[in-house]
One Martini backbone bead per residue (centre of mass of N, CA, C, O) as a GRO file, in nm:
protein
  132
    1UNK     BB    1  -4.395  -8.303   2.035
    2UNK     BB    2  -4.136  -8.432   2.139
    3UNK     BB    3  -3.746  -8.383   1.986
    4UNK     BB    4  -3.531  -8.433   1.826
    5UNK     BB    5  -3.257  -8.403   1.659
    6UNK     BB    6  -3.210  -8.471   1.302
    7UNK     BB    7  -2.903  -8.651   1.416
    8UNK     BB    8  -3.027  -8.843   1.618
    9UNK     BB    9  -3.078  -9.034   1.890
   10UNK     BB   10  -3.268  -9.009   2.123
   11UNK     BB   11  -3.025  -9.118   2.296
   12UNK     BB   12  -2.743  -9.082   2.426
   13UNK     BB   13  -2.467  -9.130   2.619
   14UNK     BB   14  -2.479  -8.868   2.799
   15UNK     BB   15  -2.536  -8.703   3.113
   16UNK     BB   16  -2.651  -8.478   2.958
   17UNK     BB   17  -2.956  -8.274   2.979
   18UNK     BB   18  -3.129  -8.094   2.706
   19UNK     BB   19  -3.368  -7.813   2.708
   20UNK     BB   20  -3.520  -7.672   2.395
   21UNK     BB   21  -3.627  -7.401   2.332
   22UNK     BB   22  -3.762  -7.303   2.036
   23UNK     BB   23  -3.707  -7.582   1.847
   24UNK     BB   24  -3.853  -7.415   1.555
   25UNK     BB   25  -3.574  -7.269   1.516
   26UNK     BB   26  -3.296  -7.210   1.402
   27UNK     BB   27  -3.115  -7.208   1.666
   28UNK     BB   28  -3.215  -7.456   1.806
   29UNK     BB   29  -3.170  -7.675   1.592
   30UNK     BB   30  -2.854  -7.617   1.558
   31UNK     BB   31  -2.782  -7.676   1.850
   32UNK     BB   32  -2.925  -7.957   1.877
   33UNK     BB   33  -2.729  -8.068   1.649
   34UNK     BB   34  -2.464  -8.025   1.802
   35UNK     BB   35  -2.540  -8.161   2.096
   36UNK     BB   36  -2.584  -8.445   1.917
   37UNK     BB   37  -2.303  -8.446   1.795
   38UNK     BB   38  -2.175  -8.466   2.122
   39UNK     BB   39  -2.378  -8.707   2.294
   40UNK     BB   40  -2.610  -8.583   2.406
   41UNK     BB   41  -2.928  -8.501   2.539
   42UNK     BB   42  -3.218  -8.378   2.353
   43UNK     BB   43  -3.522  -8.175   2.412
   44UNK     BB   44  -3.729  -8.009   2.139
   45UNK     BB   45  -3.974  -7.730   2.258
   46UNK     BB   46  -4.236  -7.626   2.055
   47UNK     BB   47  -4.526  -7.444   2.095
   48UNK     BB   48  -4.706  -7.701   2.116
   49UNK     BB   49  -4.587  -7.736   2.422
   50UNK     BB   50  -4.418  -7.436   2.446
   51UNK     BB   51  -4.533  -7.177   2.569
   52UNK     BB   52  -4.452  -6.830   2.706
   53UNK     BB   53  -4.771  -6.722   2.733
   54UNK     BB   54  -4.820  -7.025   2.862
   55UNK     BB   55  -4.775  -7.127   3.180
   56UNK     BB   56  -4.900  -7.432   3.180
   57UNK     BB   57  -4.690  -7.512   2.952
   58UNK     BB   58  -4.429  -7.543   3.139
   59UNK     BB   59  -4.504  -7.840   3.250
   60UNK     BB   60  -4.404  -8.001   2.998
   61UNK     BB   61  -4.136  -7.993   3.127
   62UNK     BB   62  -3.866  -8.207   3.189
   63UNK     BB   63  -3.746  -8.302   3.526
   64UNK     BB   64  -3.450  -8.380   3.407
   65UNK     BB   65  -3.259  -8.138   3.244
   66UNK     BB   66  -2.977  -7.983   3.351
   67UNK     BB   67  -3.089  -7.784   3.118
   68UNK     BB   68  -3.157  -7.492   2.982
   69UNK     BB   69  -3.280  -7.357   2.659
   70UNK     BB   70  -3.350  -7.036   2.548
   71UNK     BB   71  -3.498  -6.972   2.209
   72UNK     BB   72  -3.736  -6.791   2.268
   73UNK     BB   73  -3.912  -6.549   2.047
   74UNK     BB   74  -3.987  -6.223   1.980
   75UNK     BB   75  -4.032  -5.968   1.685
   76UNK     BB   76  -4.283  -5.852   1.607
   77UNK     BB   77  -4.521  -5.595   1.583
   78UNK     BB   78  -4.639  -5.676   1.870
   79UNK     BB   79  -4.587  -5.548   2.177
   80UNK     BB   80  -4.715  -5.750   2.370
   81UNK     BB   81  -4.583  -6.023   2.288
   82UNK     BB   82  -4.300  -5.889   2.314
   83UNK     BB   83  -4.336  -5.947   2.648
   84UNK     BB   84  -4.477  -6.168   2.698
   85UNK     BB   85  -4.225  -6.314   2.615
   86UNK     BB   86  -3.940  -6.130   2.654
   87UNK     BB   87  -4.019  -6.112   2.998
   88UNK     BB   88  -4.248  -6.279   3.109
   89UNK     BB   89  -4.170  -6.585   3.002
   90UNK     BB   90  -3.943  -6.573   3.151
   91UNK     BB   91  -4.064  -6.512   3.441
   92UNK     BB   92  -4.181  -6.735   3.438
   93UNK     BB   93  -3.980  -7.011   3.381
   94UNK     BB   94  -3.838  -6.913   3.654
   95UNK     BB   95  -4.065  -7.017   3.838
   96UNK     BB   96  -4.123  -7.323   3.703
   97UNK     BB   97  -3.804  -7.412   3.806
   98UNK     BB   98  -3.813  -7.317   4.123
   99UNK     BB   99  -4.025  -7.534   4.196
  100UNK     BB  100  -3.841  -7.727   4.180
  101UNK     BB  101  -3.654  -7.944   4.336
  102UNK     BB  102  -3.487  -7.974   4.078
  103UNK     BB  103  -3.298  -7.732   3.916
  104UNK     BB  104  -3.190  -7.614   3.662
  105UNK     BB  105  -3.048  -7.440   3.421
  106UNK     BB  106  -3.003  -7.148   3.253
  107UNK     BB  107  -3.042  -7.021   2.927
  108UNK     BB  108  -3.053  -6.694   2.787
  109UNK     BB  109  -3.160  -6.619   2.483
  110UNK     BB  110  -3.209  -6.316   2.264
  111UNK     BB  111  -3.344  -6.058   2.125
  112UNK     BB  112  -3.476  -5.793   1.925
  113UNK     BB  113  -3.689  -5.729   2.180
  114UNK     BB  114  -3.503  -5.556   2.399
  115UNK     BB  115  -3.571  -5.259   2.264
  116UNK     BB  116  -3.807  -5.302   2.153
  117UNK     BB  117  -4.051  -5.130   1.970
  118UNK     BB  118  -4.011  -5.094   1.588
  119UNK     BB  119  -4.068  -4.886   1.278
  120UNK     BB  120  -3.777  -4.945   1.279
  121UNK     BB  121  -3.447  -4.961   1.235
  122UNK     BB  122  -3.213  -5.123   1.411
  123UNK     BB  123  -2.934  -5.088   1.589
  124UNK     BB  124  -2.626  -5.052   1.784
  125UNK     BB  125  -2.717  -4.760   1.933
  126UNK     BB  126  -2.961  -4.922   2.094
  127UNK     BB  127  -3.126  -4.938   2.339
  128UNK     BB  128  -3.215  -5.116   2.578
  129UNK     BB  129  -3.573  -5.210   2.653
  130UNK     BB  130  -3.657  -5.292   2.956
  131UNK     BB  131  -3.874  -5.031   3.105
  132UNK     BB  132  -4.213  -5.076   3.082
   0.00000   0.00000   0.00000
C-alpha cells in the first residue's frame, strides 16, 4: 500500500504532489522525509505496489503527481533483471506517464547499474554501459 513518509501528515499544505517510486530504498526513505519536512505532499511507491520489471503495476502511480522521482533500482548479479529494472522499467515509466492525460516531470535517478553486469569492483574509471 501506498505510504507517506515516516515524519509527516498524510496530506501536507502545499501544492507540489510528489510521487517516490522505490519508495523502500535509502535515498527515496530519506528524500521522502526531506521533502515532508519542508511540507510537500508525497506517497512513496515500494516494490510491492510498484515493480519496474511488471509494466501492469505502474497502473498503480496515482494520477494526480505533479512529479514522479524513480529512485527504483537494482544492482545485483543478475544481469538480465538489472536490465530489466535499469533500463526497461525506465522506458515502460515512461511510456506509462505520456500516456496520461496530464503527466507529471519526472525525475530520474541512477544506480551503478549503468555500468553494466561487473563481477569485478566498478571504479570511477568505468564507461557507462547501457550499450547491450
Amino acid at each position: 500500500m501506498n505510504r507517506c513518509c515516516r515524519s509527516c501528515p498524510e496530506y501536507s499544505g502545499r501544492d507540489m504532489n510528489i510521487g517516490i517510486l522505490g519508495g523502500d530504498g535509502f535515498v527515496a526513505k530519506n528524500l521522502a522525509d526531506t521533502y515532508c519536512q519542508n511540507a510537500f505532499k508525497v506517497t512513496a511507491y515500494g516494490r510491492n505496489s510498484v515493480d519496474l520489471t511488471c509494466p501492469a503495476t505502474l497502473r498503480n502511480i496515482a494520477n494526480d503527481h505533479d512529479v514522479i522521482v524513480n529512485c527504483a533500482g537494482y544492482m545485483g548479479g543478475d544481469s538480465s533483471t538489472i536490465w530489466g529494472v535499469n533500463l526497461q522499467g525506465v522506458i515502460e515509466l515512461c511510456k506509462e506517464l505520456n500516456s496520461r492525460m496530464a503527466y507529471p516531470y519526472l525525475i530520474q535517478l541512477s544506480t551503478g547499474g549503468v555500468y553494466g553486469y561487473s563481477e569485478s569492483v566498478l571504479t570511477i574509471a568505468h564507461k557507462e554501459s547501457p550499450d547491450g
